[in-house]
């Protein structure tokens, strides 16, 4: 049998074939996507951010029905704001949002003809209690890896390690990587500013080798701006043990399926989102706080552009999510295409077709192997 030249420490850690991880994106990464990636030899991850604890349990069960390979769970850890109780609900948060902010949102809706609607912010980052529940479920379900998207996972490390679960955490700066590695995080994800979703200011190319050096021997995954085998080889060359891909998997056939089924997004909205990524050039994204209050890379759109132009509020997470949720529901109901907030990274410019997730994994593997062989490193 031909030697798998892409085999790394990450493959040994999880018993997977290729060092390709599909990130656990909220609203995007359900059991169909996670299982497809794991079945193709990579590591799939379910994004818990949009799910209630019961829904997460059900999604894990479904993934187990679809694959006997390992897969992970990913969830954000919300910041603790002084005025937000740890068990805050969407209702509590609505009351905490200042009247001027609601006023602005109402006027914004009226000016752009967005119908009045009642939105669901989704559970993402609403309260630390929910993150604790998600983590507990992952433990009970014997999930081999839990990923902390944003926030500090120090409180989960001892319990995870006690049952052999690994913790991965995402960073955008060397000092964050050092702190998390010292706390016992098993795999650091170094995510450059190119990435879709919450992101920092440093590019993947300078960030990755600096993080690798800073936390060695802790393994590091490369994230931000990777779509193909060249990106995988470059990441390995810079010392990563694999890649963590987000935007690349948004346009796979299996993405968002359960989100539509659960009613968090409509088919129309998902179609518009995917098409926006397929149509985008490398310069069609922007970093904005409009959706979550944190810097988040999305494709340029009229909602964000006008919100900023008019000096719209940028409240702290999770208040901003709740503030814009009614408007986004109105946009969805009225099918206002230019007003959706399609999250995606700079690599969108390279993505030209929707494909099955397994095909994407296979193509990355094939191209990476070919590149290495061409360099004389494949034998
Ligand atoms: C639509 C979308 C949603 C995301 N949601 C999450 C999330 O819930 N949790 C998380 O850890 N990262 C999330 N991210 C970030 C990804 O995990 C990943 O770090 C990033 O997409 C990598 O950069 P790339 O988009 O260039 O591949 C999201 C990214 C995108 C594009």
PDB file of N, CA and C and ligand atoms in Angstrom, residues 23-26 28 49 74 149 191 194-197 223-226 244-247 250 273 343-344 347, ligand 1:
ATOM      1  N   UNK A  23     -14.062  22.852  10.590  1.00  0.00           N
ATOM      2  CA  UNK A  23     -14.337  23.533  11.855  1.00  0.00           C
ATOM      3  C   UNK A  23     -15.806  23.413  12.242  1.00  0.00           C
ATOM      4  N   UNK A  24     -16.051  23.553  13.543  1.00  0.00           N
ATOM      5  CA  UNK A  24     -17.418  23.423  14.054  1.00  0.00           C
ATOM      6  C   UNK A  24     -18.127  24.757  14.019  1.00  0.00           C
ATOM      7  N   UNK A  25     -18.614  25.125  12.852  1.00  0.00           N
ATOM      8  CA  UNK A  25     -19.233  26.439  12.680  1.00  0.00           C
ATOM      9  C   UNK A  25     -20.697  26.425  13.125  1.00  0.00           C
ATOM     10  N   UNK A  26     -21.038  27.382  13.976  1.00  0.00           N
ATOM     11  CA  UNK A  26     -22.425  27.524  14.393  1.00  0.00           C
ATOM     12  C   UNK A  26     -23.311  27.741  13.172  1.00  0.00           C
ATOM     13  N   UNK A  28     -23.760  26.058  10.669  1.00  0.00           N
ATOM     14  CA  UNK A  28     -23.261  25.429   9.436  1.00  0.00           C
ATOM     15  C   UNK A  28     -22.960  23.940   9.626  1.00  0.00           C
ATOM     16  N   UNK A  49     -22.911  26.191  18.631  1.00  0.00           N
ATOM     17  CA  UNK A  49     -23.283  27.584  18.906  1.00  0.00           C
ATOM     18  C   UNK A  49     -24.756  27.924  18.683  1.00  0.00           C
ATOM     19  N   UNK A  74     -17.800  21.807  18.981  1.00  0.00           N
ATOM     20  CA  UNK A  74     -17.207  23.143  19.132  1.00  0.00           C
ATOM     21  C   UNK A  74     -18.240  24.092  19.710  1.00  0.00           C
ATOM     22  N   UNK A 149     -14.157  27.931  20.742  1.00  0.00           N
ATOM     23  CA  UNK A 149     -14.052  28.866  19.635  1.00  0.00           C
ATOM     24  C   UNK A 149     -13.504  30.212  20.091  1.00  0.00           C
ATOM     25  N   UNK A 191      -5.360  31.064  14.108  1.00  0.00           N
ATOM     26  CA  UNK A 191      -6.254  31.537  13.051  1.00  0.00           C
ATOM     27  C   UNK A 191      -5.907  32.963  12.621  1.00  0.00           C
ATOM     28  N   UNK A 194      -7.450  36.440   7.839  1.00  0.00           N
ATOM     29  CA  UNK A 194      -8.142  36.099   6.584  1.00  0.00           C
ATOM     30  C   UNK A 194      -9.439  35.330   6.819  1.00  0.00           C
ATOM     31  N   UNK A 195      -9.511  34.703   7.991  1.00  0.00           N
ATOM     32  CA  UNK A 195     -10.596  33.760   8.283  1.00  0.00           C
ATOM     33  C   UNK A 195     -11.983  34.376   8.248  1.00  0.00           C
ATOM     34  N   UNK A 196     -12.955  33.553   7.903  1.00  0.00           N
ATOM     35  CA  UNK A 196     -14.352  33.930   8.075  1.00  0.00           C
ATOM     36  C   UNK A 196     -14.715  33.790   9.541  1.00  0.00           C
ATOM     37  N   UNK A 197     -15.701  34.543   9.994  1.00  0.00           N
ATOM     38  CA  UNK A 197     -16.124  34.463  11.399  1.00  0.00           C
ATOM     39  C   UNK A 197     -15.310  35.402  12.275  1.00  0.00           C
ATOM     40  N   UNK A 223      -5.215  27.909  10.537  1.00  0.00           N
ATOM     41  CA  UNK A 223      -6.566  28.300  10.102  1.00  0.00           C
ATOM     42  C   UNK A 223      -6.539  29.706   9.516  1.00  0.00           C
ATOM     43  N   UNK A 224      -7.464  29.920   8.576  1.00  0.00           N
ATOM     44  CA  UNK A 224      -7.590  31.244   7.974  1.00  0.00           C
ATOM     45  C   UNK A 224      -7.035  31.265   6.575  1.00  0.00           C
ATOM     46  N   UNK A 225      -7.939  31.234   5.577  1.00  0.00           N
ATOM     47  CA  UNK A 225      -7.510  31.381   4.189  1.00  0.00           C
ATOM     48  C   UNK A 225      -7.030  30.105   3.524  1.00  0.00           C
ATOM     49  N   UNK A 226      -7.475  28.949   4.007  1.00  0.00           N
ATOM     50  CA  UNK A 226      -7.012  27.690   3.407  1.00  0.00           C
ATOM     51  C   UNK A 226      -8.188  26.978   2.721  1.00  0.00           C
ATOM     52  N   UNK A 244      -7.440  23.628   9.813  1.00  0.00           N
ATOM     53  CA  UNK A 244      -8.781  23.802  10.387  1.00  0.00           C
ATOM     54  C   UNK A 244      -9.505  24.726   9.423  1.00  0.00           C
ATOM     55  N   UNK A 245     -10.463  24.191   8.679  1.00  0.00           N
ATOM     56  CA  UNK A 245     -11.091  24.960   7.608  1.00  0.00           C
ATOM     57  C   UNK A 245     -12.530  25.355   7.929  1.00  0.00           C
ATOM     58  N   UNK A 246     -12.876  26.597   7.613  1.00  0.00           N
ATOM     59  CA  UNK A 246     -14.234  27.060   7.851  1.00  0.00           C
ATOM     60  C   UNK A 246     -14.962  27.367   6.552  1.00  0.00           C
ATOM     61  N   UNK A 247     -14.646  28.524   5.967  1.00  0.00           N
ATOM     62  CA  UNK A 247     -15.346  28.984   4.759  1.00  0.00           C
ATOM     63  C   UNK A 247     -15.430  27.885   3.694  1.00  0.00           C
ATOM     64  N   UNK A 250     -18.474  25.824   4.110  1.00  0.00           N
ATOM     65  CA  UNK A 250     -19.810  26.451   4.069  1.00  0.00           C
ATOM     66  C   UNK A 250     -20.488  26.098   2.747  1.00  0.00           C
ATOM     67  N   UNK A 273     -26.514  32.867   0.917  1.00  0.00           N
ATOM     68  CA  UNK A 273     -25.199  32.850   1.585  1.00  0.00           C
ATOM     69  C   UNK A 273     -24.165  32.111   0.729  1.00  0.00           C
ATOM     70  N   UNK A 343     -21.514  35.291   6.470  1.00  0.00           N
ATOM     71  CA  UNK A 343     -20.193  35.158   7.090  1.00  0.00           C
ATOM     72  C   UNK A 343     -19.277  34.340   6.174  1.00  0.00           C
ATOM     73  N   UNK A 344     -18.070  34.834   5.950  1.00  0.00           N
ATOM     74  CA  UNK A 344     -17.125  34.110   5.100  1.00  0.00           C
ATOM     75  C   UNK A 344     -15.789  34.822   5.073  1.00  0.00           C
ATOM     76  N   UNK A 347     -10.797  33.619   1.517  1.00  0.00           N
ATOM     77  CA  UNK A 347     -10.614  32.502   0.591  1.00  0.00           C
ATOM     78  C   UNK A 347     -11.876  32.280  -0.250  1.00  0.00           C
TER      79      UNK A 347
HETATM   80  C1  LIG B   1     -19.787  30.836   8.724  1.00  0.00           C
HETATM   81  C2  LIG B   1     -18.754  30.660   9.762  1.00  0.00           C
HETATM   82  C3  LIG B   1     -19.162  30.397  11.064  1.00  0.00           C
HETATM   83  C4  LIG B   1     -18.200  30.184  12.045  1.00  0.00           C
HETATM   84  N1  LIG B   1     -18.620  29.832  13.308  1.00  0.00           N
HETATM   85  C5  LIG B   1     -17.682  29.397  14.178  1.00  0.00           C
HETATM   86  C6  LIG B   1     -18.070  28.785  15.405  1.00  0.00           C
HETATM   87  O1  LIG B   1     -19.249  28.690  15.742  1.00  0.00           O
HETATM   88  N2  LIG B   1     -17.083  28.301  16.204  1.00  0.00           N
HETATM   89  C7  LIG B   1     -15.754  28.379  15.839  1.00  0.00           C
HETATM   90  O2  LIG B   1     -14.875  27.867  16.544  1.00  0.00           O
HETATM   91  N3  LIG B   1     -15.375  29.017  14.739  1.00  0.00           N
HETATM   92  C8  LIG B   1     -16.306  29.475  13.891  1.00  0.00           C
HETATM   93  N4  LIG B   1     -15.891  30.028  12.709  1.00  0.00           N
HETATM   94  C9  LIG B   1     -14.449  30.147  12.415  1.00  0.00           C
HETATM   95  C10 LIG B   1     -13.901  28.827  11.904  1.00  0.00           C
HETATM   96  O3  LIG B   1     -13.911  27.881  12.932  1.00  0.00           O
HETATM   97  C11 LIG B   1     -12.479  28.927  11.378  1.00  0.00           C
HETATM   98  O4  LIG B   1     -11.593  29.265  12.420  1.00  0.00           O
HETATM   99  C12 LIG B   1     -12.311  29.864  10.217  1.00  0.00           C
HETATM  100  O5  LIG B   1     -13.407  29.770   9.359  1.00  0.00           O
HETATM  101  C13 LIG B   1     -11.035  29.547   9.465  1.00  0.00           C
HETATM  102  O6  LIG B   1     -10.824  30.418   8.403  1.00  0.00           O
HETATM  103  P1  LIG B   1     -11.414  30.199   6.917  1.00  0.00           P
HETATM  104  O7  LIG B   1     -12.824  30.657   7.000  1.00  0.00           O
HETATM  105  O8  LIG B   1     -10.571  31.061   6.081  1.00  0.00           O
HETATM  106  O9  LIG B   1     -11.295  28.745   6.608  1.00  0.00           O
HETATM  107  C14 LIG B   1     -16.827  30.281  11.727  1.00  0.00           C
HETATM  108  C15 LIG B   1     -16.450  30.567  10.413  1.00  0.00           C
HETATM  109  C16 LIG B   1     -17.380  30.755   9.429  1.00  0.00           C
HETATM  110  C17 LIG B   1     -16.931  31.035   8.038  1.00  0.00           C
END
